[in-house]
Coordinates of C-alpha atoms in Angstrom, one line a residue:
M1 CA 0.0 0.0 0.0
V2 CA 1.3 3.4 -1.0
T3 CA 1.3 6.0 1.8
A4 CA 0.0 9.5 1.1
P5 CA 2.0 12.5 2.3
R6 CA 0.8 14.9 4.9
G7 CA -0.5 17.5 2.4
L8 CA -2.4 16.8 -0.8
T9 CA -0.4 16.5 -4.0
L10 CA -1.1 17.6 -7.5
W11 CA 0.5 15.3 -9.9
N12 CA 2.1 16.6 -13.0
D13 CA -0.3 14.9 -15.4
P14 CA -0.9 16.6 -18.8
F15 CA -4.5 15.3 -18.9
L16 CA -5.6 17.1 -15.7
R17 CA -7.1 20.6 -15.9
V18 CA -6.0 22.7 -13.0
R19 CA -7.0 26.2 -11.8
R20 CA -4.3 28.7 -11.0
A21 CA -2.8 28.3 -7.5
A22 CA -4.4 24.9 -7.0
D23 CA -1.0 23.3 -6.3
A24 CA -0.4 25.6 -3.3
K25 CA -4.0 25.1 -2.1
L26 CA -3.6 21.4 -2.2
A27 CA -0.3 21.4 -0.4
A28 CA -1.8 23.4 2.4
I29 CA -4.6 20.8 3.1
D30 CA -3.8 18.2 5.7
P31 CA -6.3 15.3 5.1
A32 CA -6.3 14.4 8.8
A33 CA -7.4 17.9 9.8
V34 CA -10.2 18.2 7.2
S35 CA -13.6 18.6 9.0
S36 CA -16.1 18.2 6.2
V37 CA -16.2 16.5 2.8
A38 CA -19.1 16.6 0.3
V39 CA -19.5 14.0 -2.3
I40 CA -22.1 14.6 -5.0
K41 CA -23.6 11.6 -6.9
H42 CA -26.9 12.1 -8.6
A43 CA -27.5 8.7 -10.2
A44 CA -29.7 5.5 -10.2
L45 CA -29.2 2.4 -8.1
G46 CA -26.2 0.9 -10.1
D47 CA -24.0 4.0 -10.0
L48 CA -24.9 4.7 -6.4
V49 CA -23.6 1.2 -5.5
L50 CA -20.4 2.0 -7.4
T51 CA -19.7 5.0 -5.1
R52 CA -19.1 2.7 -2.1
P53 CA -15.3 2.2 -2.8
F54 CA -14.9 5.9 -3.2
L55 CA -16.7 6.7 0.1
L56 CA -14.7 4.0 2.0
E57 CA -11.4 5.5 0.7
T58 CA -12.6 9.0 1.5
R59 CA -13.3 7.9 5.1
R60 CA -9.9 6.4 5.3
H61 CA -8.1 9.5 4.0
F62 CA -10.2 12.0 5.9
P63 CA -10.7 10.3 9.2
S64 CA -11.9 13.3 11.1
A65 CA -14.3 14.6 8.4
R66 CA -18.0 14.7 8.4
I67 CA -19.0 13.2 5.0
V68 CA -22.1 14.5 3.3
L69 CA -23.5 12.7 0.3
G70 CA -25.4 14.7 -2.3
L71 CA -28.4 12.9 -3.9
A72 CA -31.2 13.6 -6.2
S73 CA -34.8 13.1 -5.1
N74 CA -35.6 10.8 -8.0
Y75 CA -32.6 8.6 -7.4
R76 CA -32.2 7.4 -3.8
R77 CA -32.5 3.6 -3.9
G78 CA -29.1 2.0 -3.2
A79 CA -27.7 5.1 -1.7
P80 CA -24.8 4.1 0.6
L81 CA -26.2 5.7 3.7
D82 CA -24.2 3.4 6.0
L83 CA -21.0 5.1 4.7
V84 CA -21.8 8.8 5.2
D85 CA -22.8 11.0 8.1
S86 CA -25.7 12.9 6.4
V87 CA -27.3 13.5 3.0
H88 CA -28.3 16.5 1.0
V89 CA -31.2 15.9 -1.5
V90 CA -31.8 18.1 -4.5
E91 CA -35.6 18.2 -5.0
R92 CA -37.0 18.2 -8.5
G93 CA -39.8 20.4 -9.7
L94 CA -39.4 23.3 -7.2
P95 CA -40.0 26.9 -8.1
W96 CA -36.7 28.6 -8.9
R97 CA -36.5 30.5 -5.5
R98 CA -37.2 27.4 -3.5
A99 CA -34.8 25.4 -5.8
L100 CA -32.1 28.0 -5.1
R101 CA -32.6 27.7 -1.4
N102 CA -32.6 23.9 -1.7
Y103 CA -29.3 23.9 -3.5
R104 CA -27.7 26.2 -0.9
E105 CA -28.7 23.9 1.9
L106 CA -25.7 21.7 0.9
G107 CA -23.5 24.3 2.6
T108 CA -19.8 24.9 2.2
H109 CA -17.2 22.2 2.9
D110 CA -13.5 21.9 3.1
V111 CA -13.4 19.5 0.2
L112 CA -16.0 18.6 -2.5
F113 CA -15.9 15.8 -4.9
D114 CA -18.4 15.9 -7.8
L115 CA -18.8 12.4 -9.2
T116 CA -21.8 13.4 -11.3
G117 CA -20.7 16.2 -13.7
T118 CA -24.1 17.5 -14.7
A119 CA -25.6 20.9 -14.9
R120 CA -27.4 20.3 -11.6
S121 CA -24.2 19.2 -9.8
R122 CA -22.2 22.1 -11.2
W123 CA -24.8 24.5 -9.8
L124 CA -24.3 22.9 -6.4
V125 CA -20.6 23.6 -6.6
L126 CA -21.1 27.2 -7.8
L127 CA -23.6 28.0 -5.0
N128 CA -21.7 26.4 -2.2
R129 CA -18.1 27.2 -3.0
P130 CA -15.8 24.7 -1.1
D131 CA -12.2 25.3 -0.2
L132 CA -11.3 22.6 -2.7
A133 CA -13.4 21.3 -5.6
V134 CA -12.5 18.2 -7.6
G135 CA -14.7 17.1 -10.5
L136 CA -15.0 14.9 -13.6
A137 CA -14.5 16.6 -17.0
G138 CA -17.6 17.2 -19.0
S139 CA -17.9 20.9 -19.9
R140 CA -15.5 23.6 -21.2
L141 CA -16.4 25.6 -18.1
D142 CA -15.2 23.0 -15.7
G143 CA -11.8 24.6 -15.4
R144 CA -13.4 27.7 -13.9
L145 CA -15.5 25.8 -11.5
Y146 CA -13.3 23.0 -10.1
D147 CA -9.8 23.4 -8.8
V148 CA -8.9 20.0 -10.4
V149 CA -10.7 18.5 -13.3
V150 CA -10.1 14.8 -13.9
P151 CA -10.6 13.2 -17.4
R152 CA -13.4 10.7 -17.8
G153 CA -13.3 7.8 -20.2
G154 CA -15.7 5.0 -21.1
F155 CA -13.3 2.2 -21.2
K156 CA -12.7 1.2 -17.6
Y157 CA -14.9 0.2 -14.7
E158 CA -16.9 3.2 -13.4
A159 CA -16.0 2.6 -9.8
E160 CA -12.3 3.0 -10.7
T161 CA -13.1 6.2 -12.6
F162 CA -14.6 7.7 -9.4
L163 CA -11.4 6.7 -7.5
D164 CA -9.4 8.7 -9.9
L165 CA -10.6 11.8 -8.2
L166 CA -8.8 10.8 -5.1
Q167 CA -5.6 9.7 -6.9
A168 CA -5.5 12.9 -8.8
V169 CA -4.8 14.8 -5.6
G170 CA -2.3 12.3 -4.3
L171 CA -4.5 10.0 -2.2
P172 CA -3.7 6.3 -3.0
V173 CA -6.5 3.7 -3.2
G174 CA -6.6 0.0 -2.5
W175 CA -7.1 -2.8 -5.1
P176 CA -9.4 -4.4 -5.8
P177 CA -12.1 -1.8 -4.9
E178 CA -13.8 -2.6 -1.6
F179 CA -17.6 -2.4 -1.4
A180 CA -18.3 -3.6 2.2
L181 CA -22.0 -4.2 1.3
P182 CA -23.8 -5.9 4.2
L183 CA -24.8 -9.4 3.2
P184 CA -28.6 -10.1 3.3
P185 CA -30.0 -13.6 4.2
R186 CA -30.0 -16.2 1.5
P187 CA -33.4 -16.3 -0.2
Q188 CA -33.4 -20.1 -0.9
A189 CA -31.2 -23.0 -0.1
A190 CA -30.9 -24.4 -3.6
P191 CA -28.2 -22.9 -6.0
Y192 CA -29.6 -20.7 -8.8
V193 CA -28.7 -18.5 -11.7
L194 CA -30.4 -15.1 -11.6
H195 CA -31.6 -13.6 -14.8
F196 CA -32.5 -9.9 -14.4
V197 CA -34.6 -9.4 -17.5
T198 CA -35.2 -5.6 -17.7
A199 CA -33.3 -2.4 -17.5
S200 CA -34.1 1.3 -17.0
T201 CA -35.8 1.5 -20.4
P202 CA -37.2 -1.0 -22.9
G203 CA -34.5 0.1 -25.3
K204 CA -31.7 -1.1 -23.0
S205 CA -33.3 -4.5 -22.4
W206 CA -32.3 -7.6 -24.2
P207 CA -35.6 -9.1 -25.6
A208 CA -37.6 -11.1 -23.1
D209 CA -37.9 -14.0 -25.5
R210 CA -34.1 -14.3 -25.6
F211 CA -34.0 -14.5 -21.8
A212 CA -36.6 -17.2 -22.0
Q213 CA -34.6 -19.2 -24.5
L214 CA -31.5 -18.7 -22.4
A215 CA -33.2 -19.9 -19.2
R216 CA -34.6 -23.0 -21.0
A217 CA -31.1 -23.8 -22.4
L218 CA -29.4 -23.4 -19.0
A219 CA -32.1 -25.5 -17.3
V220 CA -31.0 -28.4 -19.5
A221 CA -27.3 -27.7 -19.4
R222 CA -27.1 -27.1 -15.7
P223 CA -30.0 -29.1 -14.1
G224 CA -28.6 -28.6 -10.6
Q225 CA -29.2 -24.8 -10.8
T226 CA -32.6 -23.3 -10.6
Q227 CA -33.1 -20.6 -13.3
V228 CA -34.6 -17.6 -11.5
L229 CA -36.0 -14.7 -13.5
L230 CA -36.7 -11.3 -12.0
A231 CA -37.9 -8.0 -13.5
G232 CA -37.8 -4.5 -12.2
I233 CA -40.6 -2.9 -10.3
A234 CA -41.9 -0.5 -13.0
D235 CA -45.3 -1.4 -14.5
W236 CA -43.8 -2.1 -18.0
E237 CA -41.1 -4.3 -16.4
Q238 CA -43.7 -6.3 -14.5
A239 CA -45.6 -6.8 -17.7
V240 CA -42.5 -8.5 -19.1
A241 CA -42.5 -10.7 -16.0
V242 CA -46.2 -11.6 -16.6
R243 CA -45.4 -12.7 -20.2
L244 CA -42.4 -14.7 -19.1
R245 CA -44.4 -16.4 -16.4
A246 CA -47.0 -17.5 -18.9
D247 CA -44.4 -18.6 -21.5
L248 CA -42.4 -20.6 -19.0
A249 CA -45.2 -22.1 -17.0
G250 CA -44.6 -25.8 -16.3
V251 CA -41.0 -25.8 -17.4
P252 CA -39.0 -27.7 -14.7
G253 CA -36.3 -25.7 -12.9
L254 CA -37.5 -22.3 -13.9
V255 CA -39.0 -19.6 -11.6
V256 CA -40.3 -16.1 -12.3
L257 CA -40.2 -14.1 -9.1
P258 CA -43.0 -11.6 -8.1
R259 CA -42.5 -7.9 -7.9
E260 CA -42.0 -7.9 -4.1
A261 CA -38.9 -10.2 -4.4
E262 CA -35.9 -8.9 -2.4
L263 CA -33.5 -7.8 -5.2
E264 CA -30.4 -7.5 -2.9
A265 CA -30.8 -11.0 -1.5
W266 CA -31.2 -12.7 -4.9
C267 CA -28.2 -10.8 -6.3
A268 CA -26.0 -11.5 -3.3
H269 CA -26.4 -15.3 -3.3
A270 CA -26.7 -16.2 -7.0
T271 CA -24.2 -18.6 -8.6
V272 CA -24.2 -16.2 -11.5
C273 CA -26.2 -13.1 -12.3
V274 CA -27.1 -12.5 -15.9
A275 CA -28.4 -9.0 -16.6
N276 CA -28.6 -6.0 -18.9
D277 CA -26.7 -2.8 -18.2
T278 CA -28.6 -2.2 -15.0
G279 CA -28.3 -1.7 -11.3
A280 CA -29.0 -5.4 -10.5
R281 CA -25.7 -6.4 -12.1
N282 CA -23.8 -3.7 -10.2
L283 CA -25.4 -4.9 -7.0
A284 CA -24.2 -8.5 -7.8
I285 CA -20.7 -7.3 -8.5
A286 CA -20.6 -5.4 -5.2
F287 CA -21.6 -8.6 -3.4
G288 CA -18.9 -10.6 -5.2
T289 CA -21.3 -12.6 -7.3
P290 CA -20.0 -13.6 -10.7
T291 CA -21.9 -11.8 -13.5
V292 CA -22.6 -11.9 -17.2
G293 CA -23.5 -8.5 -18.7
V294 CA -25.5 -8.3 -21.9
F295 CA -24.6 -5.1 -23.8
F296 CA -25.8 -3.6 -27.1
D297 CA -26.9 0.0 -26.2
T298 CA -24.2 1.2 -23.8
P299 CA -20.4 0.7 -23.9
P300 CA -19.6 -2.6 -22.0
F301 CA -16.2 -1.6 -20.6
R302 CA -17.5 1.0 -18.2
Y303 CA -19.3 -1.8 -16.3
L304 CA -16.8 -4.6 -16.8
P305 CA -14.6 -5.1 -13.7
R306 CA -11.0 -6.3 -14.1
F307 CA -11.4 -8.1 -10.8
G308 CA -13.6 -11.0 -9.8
R309 CA -15.3 -13.3 -12.3
H310 CA -17.3 -11.3 -14.8
E311 CA -18.0 -11.4 -18.5
A312 CA -19.5 -8.9 -21.0
V313 CA -21.3 -10.3 -24.1
F314 CA -21.7 -7.9 -27.0
A315 CA -21.9 -8.2 -30.8
P316 CA -20.3 -6.1 -33.6
C317 CA -22.1 -2.9 -34.6
R318 CA -24.1 -2.9 -31.4
A319 CA -26.3 -5.7 -32.6
L320 CA -28.2 -7.8 -30.1
P321 CA -26.1 -10.6 -28.7
E322 CA -27.1 -14.1 -29.6
V323 CA -28.5 -16.5 -27.0
A324 CA -25.8 -19.1 -27.7
D325 CA -23.1 -16.5 -26.9
V326 CA -24.7 -15.5 -23.6
A327 CA -25.2 -19.1 -22.7
A328 CA -21.6 -19.9 -23.3
A329 CA -20.5 -17.1 -21.1
V330 CA -22.8 -18.3 -18.3
L331 CA -21.6 -21.9 -18.6
R332 CA -18.0 -20.8 -18.2
L333 CA -18.9 -19.4 -14.8
V334 CA -21.2 -22.1 -13.6
P335 CA -19.6 -25.3 -12.5
A336 CA -20.9 -28.5 -14.2

């Protein structure tokens, strides 16, 4: 493990964008003496889960600091509340005067890390000027807003991208990323493969009939594993579950779970989780469950860890992956 110096360090990296005098400002900050840190992440379940390694490292490097997590009112499921001292929630749909007051309730902090990089999060930084602001690149104006702007790519695991904000100011991080996600009770004794069959939108969802074909094939190839299918809680997702339940009725070794099924428990204890680009797969990764991601709409590498046992299946030209290719990836991870 690399040991960080007493003050923060600005590395001579040509890809960083740095405000004037940021080097001296960083050198004057003793992490052990920092009293408050704000971390802004406005995102859905999957990306909120991926902030856990960042928050654990932030706690380690700023041991005396009160950590405030900035959330959006429409995205709160999966927020790592166990790793922070308090939260600030940006409410949607407020009149502009109340919205301004809501934004300013975040308050000023010694250090602020913006893991979001949206117009909303930039307004938070502008209205609550911290002593030091570190953010991800995304706008030509970022150099005027943040003291340090860290480049963001789409070809490495997103949790690692978040950790770059710490490393950019001289704070080393551990490997592999630690999630420390509390383990829920096992939902059933028998081993199972979990198929999460929907995503945030229908356009990001591998067709339900292909999930049905996959489940049938795996039920034959791995008869010792129950094939468990689960959809999200939105009405359109539950409509997919209803169709699958009808199509697969009576097939041995297949189960379609109801809406009220406990997502965290099923993700935590699966032999393998097969999923679209969705929060369920990120949950499974955080629990240490092997996963197979099915990609065609979003870049696969942003959600493909280089640790653990994980595979991403995608086809040329963003075509839909074939059932046989996804099945082969699952079988590589499921013992015979």
